[in-house]
Short mmCIF file of C-alpha atoms and ligand atoms in Angstrom, two decimals:
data_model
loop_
_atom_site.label_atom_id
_atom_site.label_comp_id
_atom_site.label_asym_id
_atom_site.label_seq_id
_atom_site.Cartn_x
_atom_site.Cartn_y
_atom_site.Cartn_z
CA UNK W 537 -16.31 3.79 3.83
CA UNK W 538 -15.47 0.75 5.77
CA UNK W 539 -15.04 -2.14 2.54
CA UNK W 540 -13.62 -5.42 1.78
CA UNK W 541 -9.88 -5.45 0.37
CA UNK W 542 -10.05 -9.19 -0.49
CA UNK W 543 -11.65 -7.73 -3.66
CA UNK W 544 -8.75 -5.99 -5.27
CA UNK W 545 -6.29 -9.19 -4.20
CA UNK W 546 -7.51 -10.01 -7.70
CA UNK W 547 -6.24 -13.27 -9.79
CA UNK W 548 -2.76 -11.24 -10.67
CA UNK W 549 -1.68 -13.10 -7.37
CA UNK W 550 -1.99 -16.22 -9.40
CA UNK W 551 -0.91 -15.18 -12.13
CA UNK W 552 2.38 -13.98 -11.36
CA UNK W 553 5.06 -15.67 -12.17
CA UNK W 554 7.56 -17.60 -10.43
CA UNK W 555 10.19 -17.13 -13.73
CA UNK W 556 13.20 -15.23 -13.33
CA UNK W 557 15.59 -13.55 -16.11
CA UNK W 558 14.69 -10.57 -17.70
CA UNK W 559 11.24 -9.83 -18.47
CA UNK W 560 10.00 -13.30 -16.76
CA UNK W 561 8.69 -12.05 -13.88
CA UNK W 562 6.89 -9.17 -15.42
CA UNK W 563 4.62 -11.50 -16.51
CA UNK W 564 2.06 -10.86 -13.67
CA UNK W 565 -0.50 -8.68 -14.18
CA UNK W 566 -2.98 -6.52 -11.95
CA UNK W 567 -6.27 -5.06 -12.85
CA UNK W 568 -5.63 -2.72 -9.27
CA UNK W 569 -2.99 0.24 -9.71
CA UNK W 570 -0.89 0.31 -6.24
CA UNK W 571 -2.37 3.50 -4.99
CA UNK W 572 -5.99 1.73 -5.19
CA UNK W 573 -5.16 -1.38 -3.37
CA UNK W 574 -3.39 0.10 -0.40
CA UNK W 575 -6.49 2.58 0.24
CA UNK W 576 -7.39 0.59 3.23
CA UNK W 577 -5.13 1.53 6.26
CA UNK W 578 -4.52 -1.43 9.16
CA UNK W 579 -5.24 1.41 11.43
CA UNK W 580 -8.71 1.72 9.77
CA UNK W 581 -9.44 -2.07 9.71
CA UNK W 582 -8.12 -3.07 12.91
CA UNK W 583 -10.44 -0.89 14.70
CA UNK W 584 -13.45 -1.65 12.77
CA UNK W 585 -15.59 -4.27 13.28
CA UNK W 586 -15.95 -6.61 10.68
CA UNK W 587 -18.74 -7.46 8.73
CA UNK W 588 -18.28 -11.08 8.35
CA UNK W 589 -16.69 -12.21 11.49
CA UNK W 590 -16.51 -15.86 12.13
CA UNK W 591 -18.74 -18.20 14.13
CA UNK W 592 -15.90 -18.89 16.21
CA UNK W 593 -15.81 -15.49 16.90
CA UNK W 594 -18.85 -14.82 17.74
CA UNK W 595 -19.12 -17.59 20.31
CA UNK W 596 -15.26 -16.39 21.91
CA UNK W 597 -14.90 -16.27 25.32
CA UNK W 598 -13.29 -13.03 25.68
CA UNK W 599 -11.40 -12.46 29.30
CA UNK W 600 -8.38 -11.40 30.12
CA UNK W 601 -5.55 -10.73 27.57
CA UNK W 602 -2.62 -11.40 29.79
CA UNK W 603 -4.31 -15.12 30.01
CA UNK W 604 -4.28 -15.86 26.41
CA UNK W 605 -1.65 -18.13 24.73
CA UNK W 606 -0.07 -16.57 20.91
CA UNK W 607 2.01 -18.94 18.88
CA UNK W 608 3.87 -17.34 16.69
CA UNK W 609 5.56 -18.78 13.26
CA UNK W 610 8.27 -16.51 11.68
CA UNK W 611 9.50 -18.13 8.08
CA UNK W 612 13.31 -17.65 8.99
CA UNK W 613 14.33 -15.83 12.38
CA UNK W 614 18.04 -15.04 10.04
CA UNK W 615 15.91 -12.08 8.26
CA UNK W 616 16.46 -8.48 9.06
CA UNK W 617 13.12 -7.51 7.99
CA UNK W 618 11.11 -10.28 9.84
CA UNK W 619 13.67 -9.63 13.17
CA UNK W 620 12.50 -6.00 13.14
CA UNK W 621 8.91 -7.32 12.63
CA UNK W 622 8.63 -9.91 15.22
CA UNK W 623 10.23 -7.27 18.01
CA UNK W 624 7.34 -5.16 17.22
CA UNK W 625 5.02 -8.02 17.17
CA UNK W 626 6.60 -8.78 20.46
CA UNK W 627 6.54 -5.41 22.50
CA UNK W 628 2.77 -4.54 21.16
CA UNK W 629 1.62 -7.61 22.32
CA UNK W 630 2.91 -7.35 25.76
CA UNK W 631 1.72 -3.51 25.63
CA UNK W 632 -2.22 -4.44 24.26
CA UNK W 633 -1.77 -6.99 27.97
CA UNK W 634 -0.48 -10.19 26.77
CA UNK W 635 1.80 -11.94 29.41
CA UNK W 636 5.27 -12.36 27.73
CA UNK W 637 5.44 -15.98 28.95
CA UNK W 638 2.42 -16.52 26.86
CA UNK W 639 4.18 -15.56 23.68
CA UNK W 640 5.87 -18.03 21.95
CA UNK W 641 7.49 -16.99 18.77
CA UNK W 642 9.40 -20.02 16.53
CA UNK W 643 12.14 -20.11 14.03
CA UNK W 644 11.20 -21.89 10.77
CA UNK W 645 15.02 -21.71 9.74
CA UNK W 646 13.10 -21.45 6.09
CA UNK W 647 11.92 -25.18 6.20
CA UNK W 648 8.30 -25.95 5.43
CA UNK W 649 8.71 -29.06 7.85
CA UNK W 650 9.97 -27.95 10.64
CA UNK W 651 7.35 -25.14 10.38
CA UNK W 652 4.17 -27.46 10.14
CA UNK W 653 5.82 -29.27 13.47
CA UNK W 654 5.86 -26.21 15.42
CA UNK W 655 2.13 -25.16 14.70
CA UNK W 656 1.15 -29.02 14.85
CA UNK W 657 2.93 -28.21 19.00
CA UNK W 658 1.12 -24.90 19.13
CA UNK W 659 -1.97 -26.69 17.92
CA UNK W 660 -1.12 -29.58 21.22
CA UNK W 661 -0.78 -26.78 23.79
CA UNK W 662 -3.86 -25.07 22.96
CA UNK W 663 -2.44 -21.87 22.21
CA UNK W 664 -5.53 -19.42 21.80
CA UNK W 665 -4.52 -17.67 18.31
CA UNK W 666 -1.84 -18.38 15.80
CA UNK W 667 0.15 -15.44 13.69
CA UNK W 668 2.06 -17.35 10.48
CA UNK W 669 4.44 -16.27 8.71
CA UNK W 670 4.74 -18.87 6.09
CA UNK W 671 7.94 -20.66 4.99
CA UNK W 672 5.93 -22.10 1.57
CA UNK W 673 3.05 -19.69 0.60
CA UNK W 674 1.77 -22.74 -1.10
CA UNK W 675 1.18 -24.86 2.06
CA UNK W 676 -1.40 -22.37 3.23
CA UNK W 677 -4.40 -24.65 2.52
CA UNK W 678 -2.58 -26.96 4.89
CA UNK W 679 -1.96 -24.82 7.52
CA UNK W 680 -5.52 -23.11 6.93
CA UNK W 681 -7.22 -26.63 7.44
CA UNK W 682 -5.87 -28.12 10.79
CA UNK W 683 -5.81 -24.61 12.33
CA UNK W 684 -9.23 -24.01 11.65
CA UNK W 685 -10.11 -27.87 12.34
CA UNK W 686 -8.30 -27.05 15.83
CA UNK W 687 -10.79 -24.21 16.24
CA UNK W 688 -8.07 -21.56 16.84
CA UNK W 689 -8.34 -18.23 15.02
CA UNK W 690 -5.30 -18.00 12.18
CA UNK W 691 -4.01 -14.67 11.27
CA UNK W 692 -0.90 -14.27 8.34
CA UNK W 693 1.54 -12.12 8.01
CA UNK W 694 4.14 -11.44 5.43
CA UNK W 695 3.45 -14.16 2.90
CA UNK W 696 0.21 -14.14 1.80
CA UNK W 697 -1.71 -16.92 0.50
CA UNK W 698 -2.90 -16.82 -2.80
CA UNK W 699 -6.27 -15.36 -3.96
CA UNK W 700 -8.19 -19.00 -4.09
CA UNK W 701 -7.12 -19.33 -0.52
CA UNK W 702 -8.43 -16.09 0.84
CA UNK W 703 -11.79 -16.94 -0.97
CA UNK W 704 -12.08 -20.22 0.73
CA UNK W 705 -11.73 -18.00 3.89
CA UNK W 706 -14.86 -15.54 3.40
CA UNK W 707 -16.85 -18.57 1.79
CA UNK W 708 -16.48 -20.66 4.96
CA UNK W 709 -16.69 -17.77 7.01
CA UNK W 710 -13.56 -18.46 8.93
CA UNK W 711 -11.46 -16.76 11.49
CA UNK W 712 -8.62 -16.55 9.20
CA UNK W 713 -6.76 -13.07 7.89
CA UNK W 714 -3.32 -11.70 6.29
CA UNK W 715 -2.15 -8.86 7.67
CA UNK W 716 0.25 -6.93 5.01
CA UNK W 717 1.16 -4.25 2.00
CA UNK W 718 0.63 -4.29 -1.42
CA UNK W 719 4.00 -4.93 -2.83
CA UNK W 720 2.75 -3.39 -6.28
CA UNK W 721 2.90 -0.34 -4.49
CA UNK W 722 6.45 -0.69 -3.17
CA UNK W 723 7.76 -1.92 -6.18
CA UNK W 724 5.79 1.81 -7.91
CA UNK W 725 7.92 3.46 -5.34
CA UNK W 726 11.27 2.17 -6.19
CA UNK W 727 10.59 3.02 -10.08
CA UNK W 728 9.17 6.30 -9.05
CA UNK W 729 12.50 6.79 -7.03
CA UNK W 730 14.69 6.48 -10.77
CA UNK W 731 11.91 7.72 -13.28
CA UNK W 732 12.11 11.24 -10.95
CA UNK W 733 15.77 11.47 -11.32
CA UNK W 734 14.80 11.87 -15.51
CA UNK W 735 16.83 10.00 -18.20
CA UNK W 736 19.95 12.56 -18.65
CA UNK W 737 20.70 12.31 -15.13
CA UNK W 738 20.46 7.83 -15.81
CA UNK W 739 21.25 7.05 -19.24
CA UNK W 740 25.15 7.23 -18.49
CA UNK W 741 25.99 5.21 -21.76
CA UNK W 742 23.23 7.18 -23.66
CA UNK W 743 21.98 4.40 -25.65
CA UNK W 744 18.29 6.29 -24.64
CA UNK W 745 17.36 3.60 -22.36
CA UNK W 746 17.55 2.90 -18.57
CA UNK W 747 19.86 -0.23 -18.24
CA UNK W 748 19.16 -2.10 -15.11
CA UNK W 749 19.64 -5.57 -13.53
CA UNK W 750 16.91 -6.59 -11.31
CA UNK W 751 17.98 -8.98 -7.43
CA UNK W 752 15.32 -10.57 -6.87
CA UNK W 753 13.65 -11.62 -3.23
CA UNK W 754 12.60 -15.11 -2.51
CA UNK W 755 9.40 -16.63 -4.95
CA UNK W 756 7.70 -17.64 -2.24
CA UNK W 757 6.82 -14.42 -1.33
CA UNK W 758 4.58 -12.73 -3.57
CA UNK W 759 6.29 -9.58 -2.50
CA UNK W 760 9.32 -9.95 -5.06
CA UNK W 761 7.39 -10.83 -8.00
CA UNK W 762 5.24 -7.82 -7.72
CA UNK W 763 8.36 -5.43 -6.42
CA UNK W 764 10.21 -6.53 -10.39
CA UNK W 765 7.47 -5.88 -11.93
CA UNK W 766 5.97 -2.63 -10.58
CA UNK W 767 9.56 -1.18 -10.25
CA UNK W 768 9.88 -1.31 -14.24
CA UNK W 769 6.88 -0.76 -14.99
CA UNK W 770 6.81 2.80 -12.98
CA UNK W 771 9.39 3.25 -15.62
CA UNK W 772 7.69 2.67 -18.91
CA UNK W 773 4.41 4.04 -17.33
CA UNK W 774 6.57 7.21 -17.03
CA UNK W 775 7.96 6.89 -20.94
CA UNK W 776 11.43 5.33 -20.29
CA UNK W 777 12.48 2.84 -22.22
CA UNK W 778 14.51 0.11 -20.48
CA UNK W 779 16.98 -2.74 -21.14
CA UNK W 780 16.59 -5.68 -18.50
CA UNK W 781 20.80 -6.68 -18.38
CA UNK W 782 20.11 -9.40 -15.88
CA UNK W 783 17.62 -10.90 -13.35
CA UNK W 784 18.38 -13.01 -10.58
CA UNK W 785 17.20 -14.40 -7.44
CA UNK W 786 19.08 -13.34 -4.35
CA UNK W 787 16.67 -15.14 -1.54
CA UNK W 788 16.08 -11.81 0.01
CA UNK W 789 20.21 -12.42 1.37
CA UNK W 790 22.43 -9.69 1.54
CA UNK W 791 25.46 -12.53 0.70
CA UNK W 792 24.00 -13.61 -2.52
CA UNK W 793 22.83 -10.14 -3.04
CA UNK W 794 26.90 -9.03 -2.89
CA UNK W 795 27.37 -11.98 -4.95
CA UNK W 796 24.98 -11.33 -8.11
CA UNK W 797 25.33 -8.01 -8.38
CA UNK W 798 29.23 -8.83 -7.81
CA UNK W 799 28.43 -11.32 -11.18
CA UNK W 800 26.72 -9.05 -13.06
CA UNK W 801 29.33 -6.05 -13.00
CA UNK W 802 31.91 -7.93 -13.98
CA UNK W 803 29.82 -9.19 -16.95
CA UNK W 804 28.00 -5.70 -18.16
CA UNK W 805 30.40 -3.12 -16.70
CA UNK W 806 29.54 0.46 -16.81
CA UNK W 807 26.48 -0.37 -18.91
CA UNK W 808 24.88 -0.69 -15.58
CA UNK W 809 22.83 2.17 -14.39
CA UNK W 810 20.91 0.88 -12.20
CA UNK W 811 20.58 -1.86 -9.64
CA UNK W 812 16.93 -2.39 -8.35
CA UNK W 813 16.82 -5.06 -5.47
CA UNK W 814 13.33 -6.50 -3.98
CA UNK W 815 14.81 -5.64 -0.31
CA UNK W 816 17.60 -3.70 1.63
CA UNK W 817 19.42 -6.59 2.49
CA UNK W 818 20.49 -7.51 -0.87
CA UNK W 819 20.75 -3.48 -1.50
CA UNK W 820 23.51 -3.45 1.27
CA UNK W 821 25.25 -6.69 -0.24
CA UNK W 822 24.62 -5.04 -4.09
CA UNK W 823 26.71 -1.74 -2.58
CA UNK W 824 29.35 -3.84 -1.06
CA UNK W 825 30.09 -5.00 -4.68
CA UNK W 826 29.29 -1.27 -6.76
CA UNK W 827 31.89 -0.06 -3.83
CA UNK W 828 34.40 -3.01 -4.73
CA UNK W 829 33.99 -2.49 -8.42
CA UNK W 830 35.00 1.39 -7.90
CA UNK W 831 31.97 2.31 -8.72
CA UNK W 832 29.70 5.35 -7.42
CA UNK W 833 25.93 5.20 -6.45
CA UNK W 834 24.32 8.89 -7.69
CA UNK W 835 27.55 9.54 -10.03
CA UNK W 836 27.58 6.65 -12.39
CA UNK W 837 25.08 4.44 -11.09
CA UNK W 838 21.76 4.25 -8.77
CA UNK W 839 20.67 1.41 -6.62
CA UNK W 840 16.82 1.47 -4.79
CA UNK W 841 16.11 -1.52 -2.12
CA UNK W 842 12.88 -1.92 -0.23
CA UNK W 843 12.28 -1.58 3.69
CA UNK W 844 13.81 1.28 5.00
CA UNK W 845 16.08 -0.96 7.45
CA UNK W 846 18.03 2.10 9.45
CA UNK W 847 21.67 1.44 8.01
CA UNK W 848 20.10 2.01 4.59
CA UNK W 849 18.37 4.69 5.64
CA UNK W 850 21.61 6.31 6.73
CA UNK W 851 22.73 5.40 3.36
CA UNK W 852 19.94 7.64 1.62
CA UNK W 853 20.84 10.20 3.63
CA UNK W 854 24.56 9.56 3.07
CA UNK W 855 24.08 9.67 -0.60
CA UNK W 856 25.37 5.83 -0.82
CA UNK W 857 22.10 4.04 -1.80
CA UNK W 858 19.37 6.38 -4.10
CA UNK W 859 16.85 5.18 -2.02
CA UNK W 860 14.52 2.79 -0.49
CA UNK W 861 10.63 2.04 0.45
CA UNK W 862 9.72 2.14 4.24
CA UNK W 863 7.69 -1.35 4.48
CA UNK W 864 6.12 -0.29 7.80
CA UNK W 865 6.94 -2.96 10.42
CA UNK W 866 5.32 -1.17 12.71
CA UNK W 867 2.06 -0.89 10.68
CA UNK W 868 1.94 -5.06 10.00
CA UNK W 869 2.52 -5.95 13.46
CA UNK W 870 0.76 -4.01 14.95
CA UNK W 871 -2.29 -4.42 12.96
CA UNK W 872 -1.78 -8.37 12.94
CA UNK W 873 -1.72 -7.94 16.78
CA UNK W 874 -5.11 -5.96 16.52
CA UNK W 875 -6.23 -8.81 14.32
CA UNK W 876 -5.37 -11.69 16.82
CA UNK W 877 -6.88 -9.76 19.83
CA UNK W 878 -10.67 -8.63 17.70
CA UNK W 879 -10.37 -12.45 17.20
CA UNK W 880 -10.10 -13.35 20.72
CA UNK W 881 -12.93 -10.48 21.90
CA UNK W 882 -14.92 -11.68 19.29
CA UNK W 883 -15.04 -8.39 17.44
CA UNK W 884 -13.79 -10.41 14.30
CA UNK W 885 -11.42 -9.08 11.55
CA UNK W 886 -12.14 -8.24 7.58
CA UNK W 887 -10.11 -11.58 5.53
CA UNK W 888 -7.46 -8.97 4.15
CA UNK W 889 -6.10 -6.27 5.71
CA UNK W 890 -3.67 -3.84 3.93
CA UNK W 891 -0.91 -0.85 5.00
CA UNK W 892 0.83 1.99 2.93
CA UNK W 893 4.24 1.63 2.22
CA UNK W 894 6.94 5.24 2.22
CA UNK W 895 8.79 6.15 -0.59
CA UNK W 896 12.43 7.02 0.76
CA UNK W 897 14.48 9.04 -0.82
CA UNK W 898 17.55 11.97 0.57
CA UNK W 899 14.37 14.38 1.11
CA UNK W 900 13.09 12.77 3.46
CA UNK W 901 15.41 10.12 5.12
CA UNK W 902 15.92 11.76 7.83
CA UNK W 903 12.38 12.45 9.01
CA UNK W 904 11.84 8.47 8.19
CA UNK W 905 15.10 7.84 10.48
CA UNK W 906 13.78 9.69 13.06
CA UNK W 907 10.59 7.63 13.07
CA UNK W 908 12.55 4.40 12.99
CA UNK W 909 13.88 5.39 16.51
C1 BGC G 1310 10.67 -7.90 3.00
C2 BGC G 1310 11.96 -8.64 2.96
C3 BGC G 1310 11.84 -9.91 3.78
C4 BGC G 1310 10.67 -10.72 3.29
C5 BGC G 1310 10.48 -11.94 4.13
C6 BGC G 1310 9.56 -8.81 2.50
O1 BGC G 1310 8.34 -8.14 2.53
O2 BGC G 1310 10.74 -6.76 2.19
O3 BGC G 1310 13.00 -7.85 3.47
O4 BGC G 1310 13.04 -10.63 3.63
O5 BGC G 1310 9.50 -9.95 3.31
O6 BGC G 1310 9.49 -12.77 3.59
#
């Protein structure tokens, strides 16, 4: 019952690509549908005890939690997602018994640099566990080897490292985890969300085909390439055919968001039907710019965002956005707080450790509203 996930991380990470532009970042693949990878639940695997748990682990000291020091690196405090994350990171951590002096949480301001300097600090004040949200996912060998050098137990969140990396952690044994979703589910979800609505309610220009352009989240999280893909994908799974009009990459920014989708009206018009975006950010700044063109989300065109941030929920339920995919903040931070604290009683934690993601849609908004508050 209780298994490794690391399995099902299979190469596809690798493989996926960093291209943008229609159809280049479908060019990841996955042996594991969505449904598969997420079966594991961070409720399950938090309170399990893990099979493999580190030396380090096994030799930690235990004690009191409200003694312990947490360093924590978020990518980019500017990030509506990651603010609602680290708040929950935050309040569970003082809740489990953590002092709230003895939380540090750091702003990367999205700069690799200034990111390895504050866990290089952490490393100098001998704070007892590090949580990492990566700026580059690519510098997680790095950032692996000097935290594990330092002998302090690593867990990541929101970025995670690549397949080769995670291996390296299981073959060495280390005290080193992500904490996350599958975006390949999420990404299901948002095509699921259009395929549902069926093709006569989509195809406004009836040329048979679902024409959509595709915003794009930053590369360096492996969370955008697998939202494009799965998204369209749902849709030719479910028999659609569909015409890529354009593909950019917004940076996960409602600004540029407003801006592309701003671009990309202006240069396909009304052949636009719908506008999938890898988060809710650049959903809000894509309806900014439908809203400005004078068009209307669910009469001539849809628009689907990912994370269920509660002024797009309101939008569901408003009928402004089609509809979005709850990326449970509450899951990840929770269960990456579980992580750091098995860690520090020596329970040790499985290398990968996954959570379910919501599909949102007018049905059920409200119920997902109310559990936002
Ligand atoms: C979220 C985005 C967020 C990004 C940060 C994604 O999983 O959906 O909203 O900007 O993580 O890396």
């Amino acid at each position: 019952m209780f298994k490794k996930v690391i399995a099902i991380m299979t190469a596809s990470i690798l493989a996926a690509s960093m291209l943008v532009g229609c159809g280049g970042s479908t060019g990841a693949s996955s042996s594991a549908p969505a449904e598969e990878a997420a079966e594991e639940t961070v409720e399950e695997e938090a309170e399990a005890p893990a099979e493999d748990a580190g030396d380090a682990a096994a030799e930690a000291v235990g004690g009191d939690l409200a003694d312990k020091k947490v360093g924590v690196c978020i990518y980019q405090f500017a990030d509506n997602f990651m603010t609602l994350f680290r708040g929950e990171l935050e309040r569970y951590l003082i809740e489990q018994g953590f002092a709230k002096e003895n939380i540090t949480i750091v702003d990367g301001a999205n700069d690799q640099a200034t990111q390895s300097g504050q866990i290089d600090n952490f490393i100098a004040d001998g704070v007892d566990v590090l949580i990492i949200n990566l700026v580059n996912s690519s510098s997680a060998a790095t950032v692996t080897d000097k935290v594990v050098a330092a002998g302090i137990p690593l867990v990541y969140i929101n970025r995670e490292p690549d397949a080769d990396e995670q291996q390296r952690w299981t073959d060495n044994n280390w005290d080193v985890c992500y904490v996350g979703c599958d975006a390949r589910q999420s990404g299901t979800f948002q095509g699921e969300i259009i395929a549902d609505l069926g093709l006569d309610a989509v195809d406004f220009n009836k040329n048979g085909k679902i024409d959509y352009i595709m915003i794009e989240g930053d590369p360096e999280n492996i969370d955008a390439a697998y939202r494009t893909e799965f998204s369209v994908k749902a849709l030719t799974d479910a028999g659609f055919e569909v015409n890529c009009l354009d593909d950019q990459v917004g940076m996960w920014d409602q600004v540029k968001g407003a801006e592309l989708v701003a671009n990309s009206l202006s240069q396909y018009g009304n052949d636009i039907e719908v506008v999938f975006c890898n988060n809710d950010a650049m959903a809000l700044g894509a309806l900014q710019s439908i809203q400005s063109a004078g068009r209307t989300v669910g009469t001539d065109i849809y628009l689907v965002g990912v994370d269920a941030l509660t002024e797009v929920v309101e939008k569901v339920i408003a009928g402004e956005i089609t509809g979005t995919v709850f990326n449970n903040h509450f899951a990840q931070a929770d269960g990456a707080a579980d992580a750091a604290i098995n860690y520090l009683n020596g329970a040790g934690n499985e290398h990968n450790i996954q959570c379910d993601y919501t599909k949102v849609t007018a049905e059920n908004a409200q119920e997902i509203l109310d559990s936002l508050q």
